[in-house]
Amino acid sequence: MRKKNRIFTVFLAAFLCIAFAVSIVPSVTADAAGDLMRIVDWADLLSDSEETDLSDKLDEISERQQVDIVVVTLDSLDGVSSMEYADDFYDYNGYGFGTERDGILFLISMEERDWYISTSGYGITAFTDAGLEYMSEEFLPYLSDGEYAEAFNIFAVQCDNYITQARTGNPYDADNIPMEPFSPVYTLIIAIVTGFVVSLIVTGIMRLGLHSVYSQPAADSYIKRDSLRLTKEYELFLYKNVIRTEKPKESNSSSSSGGSSTHTSSSGNTHGGRGGKF
């Protein structure tokens, strides 16, 4: 009888431990097709139509690229860091394609206006530290202005572009950042420089047409003879030449080496990523 009680006690303790572990891990429900949802808007930042459109876009890109692309919004991080929450949400909810669990998750928390992008598997290769920095510069202005649907759509499109680029064997990195489109300021500068060059060409052509005027080798060629008599002359030191050589700057190996920095999540999986405030 005591043996049966001991077995029952051990079984009950194991059951309670498993139940507790499951209760503290953030989880999501599956959609009608049985797949995990790639947009989890617990902070209710999107309208129904915006959420539907974003979900369709994330599903299409994820399935085509075979890399999970997930967006999660929260009211609070429940006392953990944004990195820990993003990593655990990804791991414990079963996201990721293949044995390496390829994917990327974009999390924002409204309590302290935190954001974090967690990468896994091939996502670590496709989304380098420099690449994530550039990507964040694209969507952060929209997050700050409360245009969440636009920010998430930019994230989705950028993910598609980054993965496609990484498939070529040359992912976006410190020495291979996407070219930015010309801004109005750049266009104005180019117009001014072009106008200046054109004016130089025109005046040069006009100068070549002046055949009756010739330059003189000395200033006294322009003075009428015996019209000026110097009674005193002296030298005055006006200028000096100073040569300055810039001291070489120490290179920053962490920023020039490129690639992705990684860390280990609570589940023991390897993740890359980047985060901040908006």
Tab-separated table of C-alpha atoms in Angstrom:
chain	number	residue	atom	x	y	z
A	1	MET	CA	0.000	0.000	0.000
A	2	ARG	CA	2.831	2.361	0.871
A	3	LYS	CA	4.471	1.607	-2.483
A	4	LYS	CA	1.284	2.567	-4.346
A	5	ASN	CA	1.010	5.794	-2.343
A	6	ARG	CA	4.636	6.641	-3.137
A	7	ILE	CA	4.067	6.072	-6.881
A	8	PHE	CA	0.922	8.190	-6.793
A	9	THR	CA	2.739	10.998	-4.971
A	10	VAL	CA	5.584	11.032	-7.518
A	11	PHE	CA	3.109	11.040	-10.422
A	12	LEU	CA	1.126	13.909	-8.884
A	13	ALA	CA	4.257	15.981	-8.271
A	14	ALA	CA	5.416	15.491	-11.851
A	15	PHE	CA	1.997	16.462	-13.157
A	16	LEU	CA	1.950	19.651	-11.071
A	17	CYS	CA	5.445	20.627	-12.260
A	18	ILE	CA	4.465	20.209	-15.899
A	19	ALA	CA	1.260	22.173	-15.381
A	20	PHE	CA	3.169	25.008	-13.716
A	21	ALA	CA	5.763	25.160	-16.498
A	22	VAL	CA	3.071	25.328	-19.149
A	23	SER	CA	1.215	28.058	-17.278
A	24	ILE	CA	4.176	30.466	-17.244
A	25	VAL	CA	5.098	30.015	-20.917
A	26	PRO	CA	3.309	32.453	-23.226
A	27	SER	CA	1.231	30.537	-25.744
A	28	VAL	CA	-1.025	31.181	-28.691
A	29	THR	CA	-3.871	29.288	-30.232
A	30	ALA	CA	-3.866	27.793	-33.710
A	31	ASP	CA	-5.874	29.102	-36.598
A	32	ALA	CA	-8.562	27.156	-38.464
A	33	ALA	CA	-5.980	25.375	-40.605
A	34	GLY	CA	-4.158	24.090	-37.536
A	35	ASP	CA	-1.095	26.318	-37.990
A	36	LEU	CA	0.233	28.748	-35.402
A	37	MET	CA	-0.853	32.339	-35.838
A	38	ARG	CA	1.877	34.618	-37.195
A	39	ILE	CA	0.198	37.795	-35.923
A	40	VAL	CA	-0.644	37.843	-32.219
A	41	ASP	CA	-2.107	41.255	-31.424
A	42	TRP	CA	-2.702	41.017	-27.678
A	43	ALA	CA	-2.261	44.795	-27.313
A	44	ASP	CA	-5.093	45.297	-29.833
A	45	LEU	CA	-3.161	47.769	-31.981
A	46	LEU	CA	-4.671	46.712	-35.307
A	47	SER	CA	-8.178	46.827	-36.688
A	48	ASP	CA	-9.764	43.567	-37.841
A	49	SER	CA	-9.073	44.346	-41.491
A	50	GLU	CA	-5.465	45.382	-40.788
A	51	GLU	CA	-4.867	42.206	-38.819
A	52	THR	CA	-6.346	40.048	-41.591
A	53	ASP	CA	-4.270	41.732	-44.296
A	54	LEU	CA	-1.061	41.435	-42.244
A	55	SER	CA	-1.773	37.804	-41.377
A	56	ASP	CA	-2.223	36.936	-45.052
A	57	LYS	CA	1.023	38.704	-45.943
A	58	LEU	CA	3.021	37.006	-43.173
A	59	ASP	CA	1.617	33.589	-44.105
A	60	GLU	CA	2.387	34.030	-47.808
A	61	ILE	CA	5.974	35.190	-47.251
A	62	SER	CA	6.658	32.595	-44.552
A	63	GLU	CA	5.421	29.667	-46.613
A	64	ARG	CA	7.160	30.834	-49.791
A	65	GLN	CA	10.484	31.513	-48.076
A	66	GLN	CA	10.181	28.615	-45.597
A	67	VAL	CA	11.122	31.014	-42.796
A	68	ASP	CA	8.571	31.895	-40.109
A	69	ILE	CA	7.866	35.633	-39.848
A	70	VAL	CA	5.924	36.498	-36.694
A	71	VAL	CA	4.586	39.729	-35.149
A	72	VAL	CA	3.552	39.884	-31.473
A	73	THR	CA	2.136	42.870	-29.548
A	74	LEU	CA	1.777	42.967	-25.757
A	75	ASP	CA	0.531	45.281	-23.056
A	76	SER	CA	3.281	44.184	-20.642
A	77	LEU	CA	6.424	42.032	-20.506
A	78	ASP	CA	5.429	40.647	-17.096
A	79	GLY	CA	8.738	41.518	-15.486
A	80	VAL	CA	11.122	39.943	-18.007
A	81	SER	CA	13.258	41.594	-20.675
A	82	SER	CA	11.974	42.029	-24.207
A	83	MET	CA	14.730	39.699	-25.454
A	84	GLU	CA	13.760	36.932	-23.037
A	85	TYR	CA	10.073	37.262	-23.831
A	86	ALA	CA	10.622	37.233	-27.602
A	87	ASP	CA	12.970	34.231	-27.462
A	88	ASP	CA	10.682	32.208	-25.183
A	89	PHE	CA	7.553	33.100	-27.137
A	90	TYR	CA	9.207	31.823	-30.294
A	91	ASP	CA	10.646	28.666	-28.728
A	92	TYR	CA	7.772	27.500	-26.555
A	93	ASN	CA	5.105	28.116	-29.188
A	94	GLY	CA	6.844	25.958	-31.759
A	95	TYR	CA	7.667	28.530	-34.448
A	96	GLY	CA	10.320	27.870	-37.059
A	97	PHE	CA	10.810	25.776	-40.201
A	98	GLY	CA	12.980	22.680	-40.257
A	99	THR	CA	15.305	21.246	-37.673
A	100	GLU	CA	17.035	24.620	-37.183
A	101	ARG	CA	13.639	26.315	-36.612
A	102	ASP	CA	14.274	29.046	-39.181
A	103	GLY	CA	12.423	32.256	-38.473
A	104	ILE	CA	12.193	35.779	-37.091
A	105	LEU	CA	9.848	37.287	-34.496
A	106	PHE	CA	9.072	40.984	-34.022
A	107	LEU	CA	7.742	41.822	-30.554
A	108	ILE	CA	6.590	45.152	-29.125
A	109	SER	CA	5.375	45.889	-25.597
A	110	MET	CA	3.322	49.013	-24.959
A	111	GLU	CA	4.039	49.283	-21.214
A	112	GLU	CA	7.554	50.705	-21.634
A	113	ARG	CA	7.417	51.003	-25.442
A	114	ASP	CA	9.947	48.218	-25.951
A	115	TRP	CA	10.621	46.405	-29.194
A	116	TYR	CA	12.764	43.387	-29.942
A	117	ILE	CA	13.465	41.213	-32.960
A	118	SER	CA	14.492	37.613	-32.237
A	119	THR	CA	16.029	35.486	-35.000
A	120	SER	CA	16.498	31.731	-35.138
A	121	GLY	CA	18.109	29.205	-37.486
A	122	TYR	CA	18.459	30.641	-40.988
A	123	GLY	CA	17.040	33.874	-39.611
A	124	ILE	CA	20.354	34.441	-37.840
A	125	THR	CA	22.126	34.207	-41.202
A	126	ALA	CA	19.658	36.337	-43.151
A	127	PHE	CA	19.300	39.084	-40.533
A	128	THR	CA	22.734	40.257	-39.407
A	129	ASP	CA	23.316	42.856	-36.696
A	130	ALA	CA	23.930	45.589	-39.278
A	131	GLY	CA	20.954	44.433	-41.316
A	132	LEU	CA	18.629	44.580	-38.308
A	133	GLU	CA	19.904	48.057	-37.467
A	134	TYR	CA	19.099	49.271	-40.976
A	135	MET	CA	15.709	47.549	-40.909
A	136	SER	CA	14.773	49.148	-37.590
A	137	GLU	CA	15.505	52.593	-39.015
A	138	GLU	CA	12.840	51.892	-41.634
A	139	PHE	CA	9.956	50.962	-39.314
A	140	LEU	CA	10.750	52.829	-36.059
A	141	PRO	CA	9.411	56.240	-37.241
A	142	TYR	CA	6.036	54.603	-37.901
A	143	LEU	CA	6.027	52.852	-34.521
A	144	SER	CA	6.797	56.130	-32.775
A	145	ASP	CA	3.918	57.845	-34.612
A	146	GLY	CA	1.471	55.072	-33.727
A	147	GLU	CA	1.160	53.849	-37.323
A	148	TYR	CA	1.480	50.219	-36.297
A	149	ALA	CA	-0.028	48.589	-39.382
A	150	GLU	CA	2.413	50.459	-41.623
A	151	ALA	CA	5.362	49.557	-39.364
A	152	PHE	CA	4.465	45.856	-39.411
A	153	ASN	CA	3.945	45.834	-43.169
A	154	ILE	CA	7.363	47.452	-43.690
A	155	PHE	CA	8.844	44.773	-41.427
A	156	ALA	CA	7.186	41.997	-43.454
A	157	VAL	CA	8.333	43.380	-46.817
A	158	GLN	CA	11.865	43.934	-45.512
A	159	CYS	CA	11.991	40.364	-44.204
A	160	ASP	CA	11.051	39.073	-47.649
A	161	ASN	CA	13.794	41.189	-49.253
A	162	TYR	CA	16.432	40.205	-46.686
A	163	ILE	CA	15.753	36.477	-47.018
A	164	THR	CA	15.829	36.692	-50.822
A	165	GLN	CA	19.159	38.540	-50.634
A	166	ALA	CA	20.584	35.993	-48.188
A	167	ARG	CA	19.743	33.162	-50.615
A	168	THR	CA	22.336	34.654	-52.989
A	169	GLY	CA	25.045	33.923	-50.405
A	170	ASN	CA	25.628	37.606	-49.670
A	171	PRO	CA	23.172	38.718	-46.953
A	172	TYR	CA	22.734	42.367	-46.084
A	173	ASP	CA	25.518	43.241	-43.672
A	174	ALA	CA	27.867	46.036	-42.623
A	175	ASP	CA	29.536	46.144	-46.047
A	176	ASN	CA	26.369	45.347	-48.003
A	177	ILE	CA	23.516	47.570	-46.808
A	178	PRO	CA	20.549	48.144	-49.168
A	179	MET	CA	20.805	51.309	-51.247
A	180	GLU	CA	18.471	54.055	-50.044
A	181	PRO	CA	16.294	55.883	-52.577
A	182	PHE	CA	17.265	59.478	-53.342
A	183	SER	CA	15.652	61.970	-50.977
A	184	PRO	CA	14.552	65.479	-52.062
A	185	VAL	CA	17.659	66.894	-50.346
A	186	TYR	CA	19.975	64.658	-52.383
A	187	THR	CA	18.074	65.563	-55.548
A	188	LEU	CA	18.531	69.283	-54.795
A	189	ILE	CA	22.258	68.846	-54.155
A	190	ILE	CA	22.692	66.948	-57.415
A	191	ALA	CA	20.796	69.705	-59.285
A	192	ILE	CA	23.051	72.430	-57.798
A	193	VAL	CA	26.252	70.538	-58.609
A	194	THR	CA	25.038	69.807	-62.133
A	195	GLY	CA	24.172	73.479	-62.686
A	196	PHE	CA	27.606	74.549	-61.456
A	197	VAL	CA	29.359	72.145	-63.817
A	198	VAL	CA	27.245	73.294	-66.745
A	199	SER	CA	28.037	76.958	-65.972
A	200	LEU	CA	31.767	76.199	-65.962
A	201	ILE	CA	31.479	74.567	-69.366
A	202	VAL	CA	29.516	77.513	-70.808
A	203	THR	CA	31.904	80.174	-69.458
A	204	GLY	CA	34.856	78.124	-70.700
A	205	ILE	CA	33.423	78.099	-74.187
A	206	MET	CA	32.809	81.874	-74.005
A	207	ARG	CA	36.369	82.447	-72.851
A	208	LEU	CA	37.748	80.530	-75.815
A	209	GLY	CA	35.885	82.949	-78.094
A	210	LEU	CA	37.745	86.030	-76.772
A	211	HIS	CA	40.595	86.444	-79.306
A	212	SER	CA	41.423	90.144	-78.700
A	213	VAL	CA	42.301	89.860	-75.018
A	214	TYR	CA	45.400	88.107	-73.705
A	215	SER	CA	46.639	87.545	-70.193
A	216	GLN	CA	49.846	89.310	-69.128
A	217	PRO	CA	52.687	87.663	-67.172
A	218	ALA	CA	53.190	90.583	-64.720
A	219	ALA	CA	51.066	93.249	-63.065
A	220	ASP	CA	53.169	96.154	-64.449
A	221	SER	CA	52.001	95.217	-67.950
A	222	TYR	CA	48.661	96.853	-67.085
A	223	ILE	CA	50.221	100.144	-65.873
A	224	LYS	CA	50.949	103.081	-68.162
A	225	ARG	CA	54.701	103.662	-68.432
A	226	ASP	CA	56.124	106.355	-66.052
A	227	SER	CA	52.662	106.890	-64.463
A	228	LEU	CA	53.713	105.293	-61.144
A	229	ARG	CA	56.936	105.847	-59.174
A	230	LEU	CA	57.706	103.787	-56.047
A	231	THR	CA	59.529	105.699	-53.269
A	232	LYS	CA	59.564	102.932	-50.624
A	233	GLU	CA	59.152	99.167	-50.632
A	234	TYR	CA	59.313	96.450	-47.948
A	235	GLU	CA	58.264	92.826	-47.422
A	236	LEU	CA	55.324	91.897	-45.203
A	237	PHE	CA	54.846	88.305	-43.997
A	238	LEU	CA	51.172	87.453	-44.593
A	239	TYR	CA	50.761	83.667	-44.624
A	240	LYS	CA	52.270	80.465	-43.357
A	241	ASN	CA	51.767	76.866	-44.370
A	242	VAL	CA	50.787	74.369	-41.683
A	243	ILE	CA	50.556	70.663	-42.507
A	244	ARG	CA	48.373	68.576	-40.183
A	245	THR	CA	48.220	64.785	-40.289
A	246	GLU	CA	45.168	63.107	-38.803
A	247	LYS	CA	45.897	60.537	-36.110
A	248	PRO	CA	44.731	57.101	-37.279
A	249	LYS	CA	41.579	55.974	-35.475
A	250	GLU	CA	41.411	52.617	-33.813
A	251	SER	CA	39.141	50.278	-35.721
A	252	ASN	CA	36.052	48.920	-34.005
A	253	SER	CA	36.224	45.197	-34.611
A	254	SER	CA	32.675	44.583	-33.375
A	255	SER	CA	31.139	46.940	-35.914
A	256	SER	CA	33.415	46.130	-38.846
A	257	SER	CA	33.400	42.357	-38.548
A	258	GLY	CA	29.734	42.063	-39.534
A	259	GLY	CA	27.626	38.942	-39.083
A	260	SER	CA	25.205	38.201	-36.246
A	261	SER	CA	25.874	38.163	-32.525
A	262	THR	CA	24.012	35.353	-30.754
A	263	HIS	CA	22.862	34.290	-27.311
A	264	THR	CA	21.193	31.267	-25.730
A	265	SER	CA	17.545	31.380	-24.633
A	266	SER	CA	16.091	29.732	-21.529
A	267	SER	CA	15.184	26.695	-23.645
A	268	GLY	CA	18.808	26.255	-24.691
A	269	ASN	CA	18.228	27.404	-28.300
A	270	THR	CA	20.489	29.879	-30.108
A	271	HIS	CA	19.041	33.245	-31.116
A	272	GLY	CA	20.234	36.468	-32.674
A	273	GLY	CA	18.429	39.775	-32.452
A	274	ARG	CA	18.215	43.436	-31.703
A	275	GLY	CA	15.909	45.681	-29.685
A	276	GLY	CA	15.306	49.092	-28.172
A	277	LYS	CA	12.646	51.676	-27.413
A	278	PHE	CA	10.163	53.398	-29.680
